[in-house]
Amino acid sequence: MRLKEKVALITGAARGIGLQIAKRFLEHGATVILTDKVSLPFEISELGDNAYFMQLDVTQDTHWKQTLDWVSKQFSGLDVLVNNAGITGFEEFPEAHDPENFSIEAWEHVHATNLLGVALGCKYAIGAMKTRVSGSIVNISSRSGLVGIPAAAAYASSKAAIRNHTKSVALYCAEKGYPIRCNSVHPGAIFTPMWAQMLPTDPEELDVAKAAIAADVPLKVMGEPDDVAYACIYLASDESKYVTGIELNIDGGLLAGTSARPQN
Ligand code: NAP
């Protein structure tokens, strides 16, 4: 029960990493407000009495305001925000996303969701957390926020900006004397519906595609949503009370470096 009595809000929680974070937070005693752009593909009651759903499109200032007003009235404030919602942009804009050929529409759409969405979340969470005993904001960035990704330049740029904004929020809250910490998490290749959309649907072909991705990871396997969820439990809980402004990589060793060595 590492999150007992915490009130936590998670964005993009209908599936993938966000849903798994929600499930683990509930197991650890938190009250969890799952939010997503449209709806959940299941009944919220399936997750128990401490789970709530609010429709929240992270790009919409009014949605944030209404949701945080409701949370503040219902629970007298917020203890944890996980800014998880994020997109690659390939679903809505299948054309090239490289630095030479990207479209302004795709660039702006990706940044509106991934960067403005996180910035708005931080803005409203600060208001709802500053009178609590402690608050924790966890921003889900990406390995792509720390290295260049030529075929997904907007995604990489937005994720890099999340890393930087996290540090601004951490220092701002510390300077103001607010009891709020803010950290970023940088997943590598975690198998979720986001990946499933980009990989073959045939099970055998999917296994081959996943094995090819895993071959590039030092630990030789793709990550699971739980690998990120467990890191979020730590950052959300008071166990990390002296941790703010950090970046936590969950990537099977990808960012530890490349080998560039003779093959014997
Ligand atoms: P996912 O399976 O695609 O789930 C993302 C969720 O966010 C979906 O439910 C989606 O809803 C929702 N969403 C999209 N736009 C939204 C908006 N404007 N407002 C609210 N919700 C919105 O993705 P995932 O793999 O779990 O990724 C979760 C986070 O981890 C993302 O920020 C992603 O960039 C990051 N990440 C993932 C990986 C990975 O390997 N999976 C690696 C690094 C970082 P709709 O379906 O309705 O759009």
Short mmCIF file of N, CA, C and O and ligand atoms in Angstrom, two decimals, residues 11-19 35-39 56-60 83-88 91-92 109 112-114 140-144 155 159 162 185-195 197-198 222-223 225 228 250, ligand 1:
data_model
loop_
_atom_site.label_atom_id
_atom_site.label_comp_id
_atom_site.label_asym_id
_atom_site.label_seq_id
_atom_site.Cartn_x
_atom_site.Cartn_y
_atom_site.Cartn_z
N THR A 11 -3.46 10.73 -17.19
CA THR A 11 -4.01 11.05 -18.51
C THR A 11 -3.72 9.90 -19.48
O THR A 11 -2.78 9.13 -19.29
N GLY A 12 -4.54 9.80 -20.52
CA GLY A 12 -4.35 8.74 -21.53
C GLY A 12 -4.40 7.36 -20.90
O GLY A 12 -3.63 6.48 -21.27
N ALA A 13 -5.35 7.17 -19.96
CA ALA A 13 -5.35 5.95 -19.15
C ALA A 13 -6.28 4.86 -19.70
O ALA A 13 -6.52 3.87 -19.03
N ALA A 14 -6.78 5.03 -20.91
CA ALA A 14 -7.71 4.03 -21.46
C ALA A 14 -7.02 2.74 -21.83
O ALA A 14 -7.66 1.69 -21.94
N ARG A 15 -5.71 2.79 -22.04
CA ARG A 15 -5.02 1.58 -22.51
C ARG A 15 -3.51 1.75 -22.28
O ARG A 15 -3.06 2.80 -21.80
N GLY A 16 -2.75 0.73 -22.66
CA GLY A 16 -1.29 0.81 -22.67
C GLY A 16 -0.68 1.14 -21.32
O GLY A 16 -1.14 0.66 -20.27
N ILE A 17 0.33 1.98 -21.34
CA ILE A 17 1.08 2.31 -20.13
C ILE A 17 0.19 3.01 -19.10
O ILE A 17 0.23 2.70 -17.91
N GLY A 18 -0.65 3.94 -19.55
CA GLY A 18 -1.50 4.70 -18.62
C GLY A 18 -2.45 3.79 -17.85
O GLY A 18 -2.64 3.96 -16.64
N LEU A 19 -3.05 2.83 -18.54
CA LEU A 19 -3.97 1.90 -17.88
C LEU A 19 -3.23 1.05 -16.84
O LEU A 19 -3.72 0.82 -15.74
N THR A 35 -8.28 9.28 -16.87
CA THR A 35 -8.83 10.20 -17.85
C THR A 35 -8.35 9.79 -19.24
O THR A 35 -7.31 9.15 -19.37
N ASP A 36 -9.13 10.13 -20.24
CA ASP A 36 -8.69 9.91 -21.63
C ASP A 36 -9.46 10.85 -22.54
O ASP A 36 -10.44 11.48 -22.13
N LYS A 37 -9.01 10.92 -23.78
CA LYS A 37 -9.55 11.90 -24.72
C LYS A 37 -11.05 11.70 -24.96
O LYS A 37 -11.80 12.66 -25.04
N VAL A 38 -11.48 10.45 -25.08
CA VAL A 38 -12.89 10.20 -25.39
C VAL A 38 -13.56 9.38 -24.27
O VAL A 38 -14.40 9.88 -23.54
N SER A 39 -13.18 8.11 -24.17
CA SER A 39 -13.86 7.23 -23.20
C SER A 39 -12.95 6.05 -22.89
O SER A 39 -11.86 5.92 -23.46
N LEU A 56 -11.02 13.78 -20.56
CA LEU A 56 -10.07 14.90 -20.54
C LEU A 56 -9.18 14.82 -21.77
O LEU A 56 -8.33 13.93 -21.88
N ASP A 57 -9.39 15.74 -22.71
CA ASP A 57 -8.48 15.89 -23.84
C ASP A 57 -7.39 16.85 -23.36
O ASP A 57 -7.67 18.02 -23.06
N VAL A 58 -6.17 16.36 -23.27
CA VAL A 58 -5.10 17.14 -22.62
C VAL A 58 -4.76 18.43 -23.35
O VAL A 58 -4.11 19.31 -22.78
N THR A 59 -5.19 18.56 -24.60
CA THR A 59 -4.89 19.80 -25.35
C THR A 59 -5.87 20.92 -25.01
O THR A 59 -5.69 22.05 -25.44
N GLN A 60 -6.94 20.58 -24.25
CA GLN A 60 -8.02 21.54 -24.03
C GLN A 60 -7.94 22.16 -22.63
O GLN A 60 -8.20 21.48 -21.62
N ASN A 83 1.28 12.66 -16.21
CA ASN A 83 1.04 13.17 -17.56
C ASN A 83 1.52 12.11 -18.55
O ASN A 83 2.68 12.11 -18.98
N ASN A 84 0.61 11.18 -18.87
CA ASN A 84 0.99 10.02 -19.68
C ASN A 84 0.54 10.13 -21.14
O ASN A 84 1.19 9.59 -22.03
N ALA A 85 -0.58 10.83 -21.39
CA ALA A 85 -1.13 10.86 -22.76
C ALA A 85 -0.06 11.34 -23.74
O ALA A 85 0.63 12.33 -23.49
N GLY A 86 0.07 10.64 -24.84
CA GLY A 86 1.05 11.04 -25.84
C GLY A 86 0.77 10.33 -27.15
O GLY A 86 0.16 9.27 -27.17
N ILE A 87 1.20 10.94 -28.24
CA ILE A 87 0.96 10.36 -29.57
C ILE A 87 2.25 10.46 -30.39
O ILE A 87 3.07 11.36 -30.17
N THR A 88 2.36 9.56 -31.37
CA THR A 88 3.45 9.70 -32.34
C THR A 88 3.02 10.66 -33.45
O THR A 88 3.85 11.28 -34.10
N GLU A 91 -0.74 8.13 -36.75
CA GLU A 91 -2.10 7.67 -37.03
C GLU A 91 -2.88 8.76 -37.77
O GLU A 91 -3.52 8.52 -38.78
N GLU A 92 -2.80 9.99 -37.25
CA GLU A 92 -3.56 11.10 -37.85
C GLU A 92 -2.87 11.66 -39.09
O GLU A 92 -3.52 12.15 -40.01
N HIS A 109 0.20 19.30 -34.21
CA HIS A 109 -0.69 18.35 -33.53
C HIS A 109 0.10 17.54 -32.49
O HIS A 109 -0.35 17.36 -31.35
N ALA A 112 1.03 19.82 -29.62
CA ALA A 112 -0.14 20.20 -28.80
C ALA A 112 -0.46 19.10 -27.80
O ALA A 112 -0.74 19.36 -26.62
N THR A 113 -0.42 17.86 -28.27
CA THR A 113 -0.75 16.75 -27.37
C THR A 113 0.39 16.49 -26.38
O THR A 113 0.17 16.46 -25.16
N ASN A 114 1.58 16.31 -26.90
CA ASN A 114 2.68 15.83 -26.05
C ASN A 114 3.26 16.94 -25.17
O ASN A 114 3.63 16.67 -24.02
N ILE A 140 5.55 11.58 -18.48
CA ILE A 140 6.06 10.49 -19.31
C ILE A 140 6.63 11.09 -20.59
O ILE A 140 5.90 11.52 -21.48
N SER A 141 7.96 11.14 -20.62
CA SER A 141 8.66 11.59 -21.83
C SER A 141 8.96 10.33 -22.64
O SER A 141 8.08 9.50 -22.86
N SER A 142 10.20 10.14 -23.05
CA SER A 142 10.56 8.98 -23.87
C SER A 142 12.08 8.95 -24.00
O SER A 142 12.76 9.97 -23.84
N ARG A 143 12.57 7.79 -24.36
CA ARG A 143 13.97 7.71 -24.80
C ARG A 143 14.17 8.68 -25.96
O ARG A 143 15.23 9.30 -26.11
N SER A 144 13.12 8.86 -26.77
CA SER A 144 13.19 9.75 -27.92
C SER A 144 13.37 11.21 -27.52
O SER A 144 13.65 12.05 -28.38
N TYR A 155 7.86 14.11 -32.73
CA TYR A 155 7.71 13.31 -31.51
C TYR A 155 8.95 13.51 -30.62
O TYR A 155 8.82 13.80 -29.42
N LYS A 159 9.10 15.35 -26.94
CA LYS A 159 9.51 14.59 -25.76
C LYS A 159 10.74 15.22 -25.10
O LYS A 159 10.89 15.18 -23.87
N ILE A 162 9.49 18.04 -23.02
CA ILE A 162 8.89 17.58 -21.76
C ILE A 162 10.00 17.42 -20.70
O ILE A 162 9.83 17.80 -19.54
N VAL A 185 9.98 10.50 -16.85
CA VAL A 185 10.26 9.08 -17.06
C VAL A 185 10.48 8.89 -18.56
O VAL A 185 9.73 9.45 -19.37
N HIS A 186 11.49 8.11 -18.90
CA HIS A 186 11.87 7.95 -20.32
C HIS A 186 11.84 6.48 -20.73
O HIS A 186 12.88 5.81 -20.70
N PRO A 187 10.65 6.00 -21.14
CA PRO A 187 10.58 4.60 -21.58
C PRO A 187 11.30 4.41 -22.92
O PRO A 187 11.34 5.31 -23.76
N GLY A 188 11.83 3.19 -23.08
CA GLY A 188 12.38 2.79 -24.39
C GLY A 188 11.26 2.15 -25.18
O GLY A 188 10.17 2.71 -25.30
N ALA A 189 11.50 0.94 -25.68
CA ALA A 189 10.48 0.25 -26.49
C ALA A 189 9.61 -0.62 -25.59
O ALA A 189 10.01 -1.71 -25.18
N ILE A 190 8.41 -0.12 -25.29
CA ILE A 190 7.47 -0.83 -24.41
C ILE A 190 6.31 -1.29 -25.29
O ILE A 190 5.65 -0.45 -25.93
N PHE A 191 6.04 -2.58 -25.32
CA PHE A 191 5.00 -3.06 -26.25
C PHE A 191 3.62 -2.67 -25.74
O PHE A 191 3.17 -3.11 -24.69
N THR A 192 2.93 -1.81 -26.50
CA THR A 192 1.58 -1.32 -26.16
C THR A 192 0.82 -1.14 -27.49
O THR A 192 1.40 -1.30 -28.57
N PRO A 193 -0.46 -0.73 -27.42
CA PRO A 193 -1.20 -0.47 -28.67
C PRO A 193 -0.51 0.56 -29.57
O PRO A 193 -0.69 0.56 -30.79
N MET A 194 0.29 1.47 -28.95
CA MET A 194 1.01 2.47 -29.78
C MET A 194 1.93 1.76 -30.76
O MET A 194 2.03 2.11 -31.93
N TRP A 195 2.63 0.70 -30.29
CA TRP A 195 3.51 -0.07 -31.16
C TRP A 195 2.68 -0.96 -32.07
O TRP A 195 3.02 -1.14 -33.25
N GLN A 197 0.01 -0.54 -33.49
CA GLN A 197 -0.46 0.17 -34.69
C GLN A 197 0.61 0.22 -35.80
O GLN A 197 0.30 0.39 -36.96
N MET A 198 1.88 0.11 -35.39
CA MET A 198 2.97 0.27 -36.37
C MET A 198 3.55 -1.08 -36.82
O MET A 198 4.42 -1.12 -37.67
N MET A 222 11.69 -6.47 -25.50
CA MET A 222 10.91 -5.22 -25.40
C MET A 222 10.38 -5.10 -23.97
O MET A 222 10.15 -6.10 -23.29
N GLY A 223 10.17 -3.88 -23.52
CA GLY A 223 9.63 -3.66 -22.18
C GLY A 223 8.14 -3.88 -22.13
O GLY A 223 7.46 -4.01 -23.16
N PRO A 225 4.35 -2.58 -20.09
CA PRO A 225 3.80 -1.43 -19.36
C PRO A 225 4.12 -1.45 -17.87
O PRO A 225 4.35 -0.40 -17.26
N VAL A 228 7.19 0.45 -16.61
CA VAL A 228 7.00 1.89 -16.40
C VAL A 228 6.12 2.13 -15.17
O VAL A 228 6.39 3.03 -14.36
N ILE A 250 13.77 3.96 -18.52
CA ILE A 250 13.25 2.59 -18.37
C ILE A 250 13.38 1.98 -19.76
O ILE A 250 12.41 1.97 -20.53
P1 NAP B 1 -1.04 4.27 -26.37
O1 NAP B 1 -1.22 2.82 -26.19
O2 NAP B 1 -1.21 4.85 -27.72
O3 NAP B 1 -2.01 5.04 -25.35
C1 NAP B 1 -2.06 6.44 -25.32
C2 NAP B 1 -3.40 6.89 -24.78
O4 NAP B 1 -3.40 8.33 -24.80
C3 NAP B 1 -4.58 6.42 -25.63
O5 NAP B 1 -5.62 5.94 -24.82
C4 NAP B 1 -5.00 7.71 -26.35
O6 NAP B 1 -6.40 7.78 -26.62
C5 NAP B 1 -4.64 8.76 -25.31
N1 NAP B 1 -4.58 10.09 -25.91
C6 NAP B 1 -4.11 10.47 -27.12
N2 NAP B 1 -4.28 11.77 -27.32
C7 NAP B 1 -4.88 12.25 -26.19
C8 NAP B 1 -5.34 13.52 -25.79
N3 NAP B 1 -5.25 14.60 -26.60
N4 NAP B 1 -5.90 13.66 -24.57
C9 NAP B 1 -6.03 12.58 -23.77
N5 NAP B 1 -5.64 11.34 -24.09
C10 NAP B 1 -5.07 11.18 -25.30
O7 NAP B 1 0.40 4.73 -25.90
P2 NAP B 1 1.44 4.09 -24.84
O8 NAP B 1 2.41 3.29 -25.58
O9 NAP B 1 0.71 3.51 -23.69
O10 NAP B 1 2.20 5.43 -24.41
C11 NAP B 1 1.89 6.17 -23.25
C12 NAP B 1 2.92 7.28 -23.10
O11 NAP B 1 4.23 6.69 -23.03
C13 NAP B 1 2.95 8.26 -24.28
O12 NAP B 1 3.21 9.56 -23.81
C14 NAP B 1 4.12 7.75 -25.11
O13 NAP B 1 4.68 8.76 -25.91
C15 NAP B 1 5.05 7.31 -24.01
N6 NAP B 1 6.07 6.37 -24.47
C16 NAP B 1 5.68 5.13 -24.93
C17 NAP B 1 6.66 4.25 -25.37
C18 NAP B 1 6.33 2.88 -25.87
O14 NAP B 1 7.26 2.18 -26.33
N7 NAP B 1 5.09 2.43 -25.81
C19 NAP B 1 8.00 4.64 -25.36
C20 NAP B 1 8.34 5.90 -24.90
C21 NAP B 1 7.35 6.75 -24.45
P3 NAP B 1 -6.96 7.60 -28.13
O15 NAP B 1 -6.71 6.17 -28.45
O16 NAP B 1 -8.41 7.98 -28.00
O17 NAP B 1 -6.17 8.52 -28.99
#
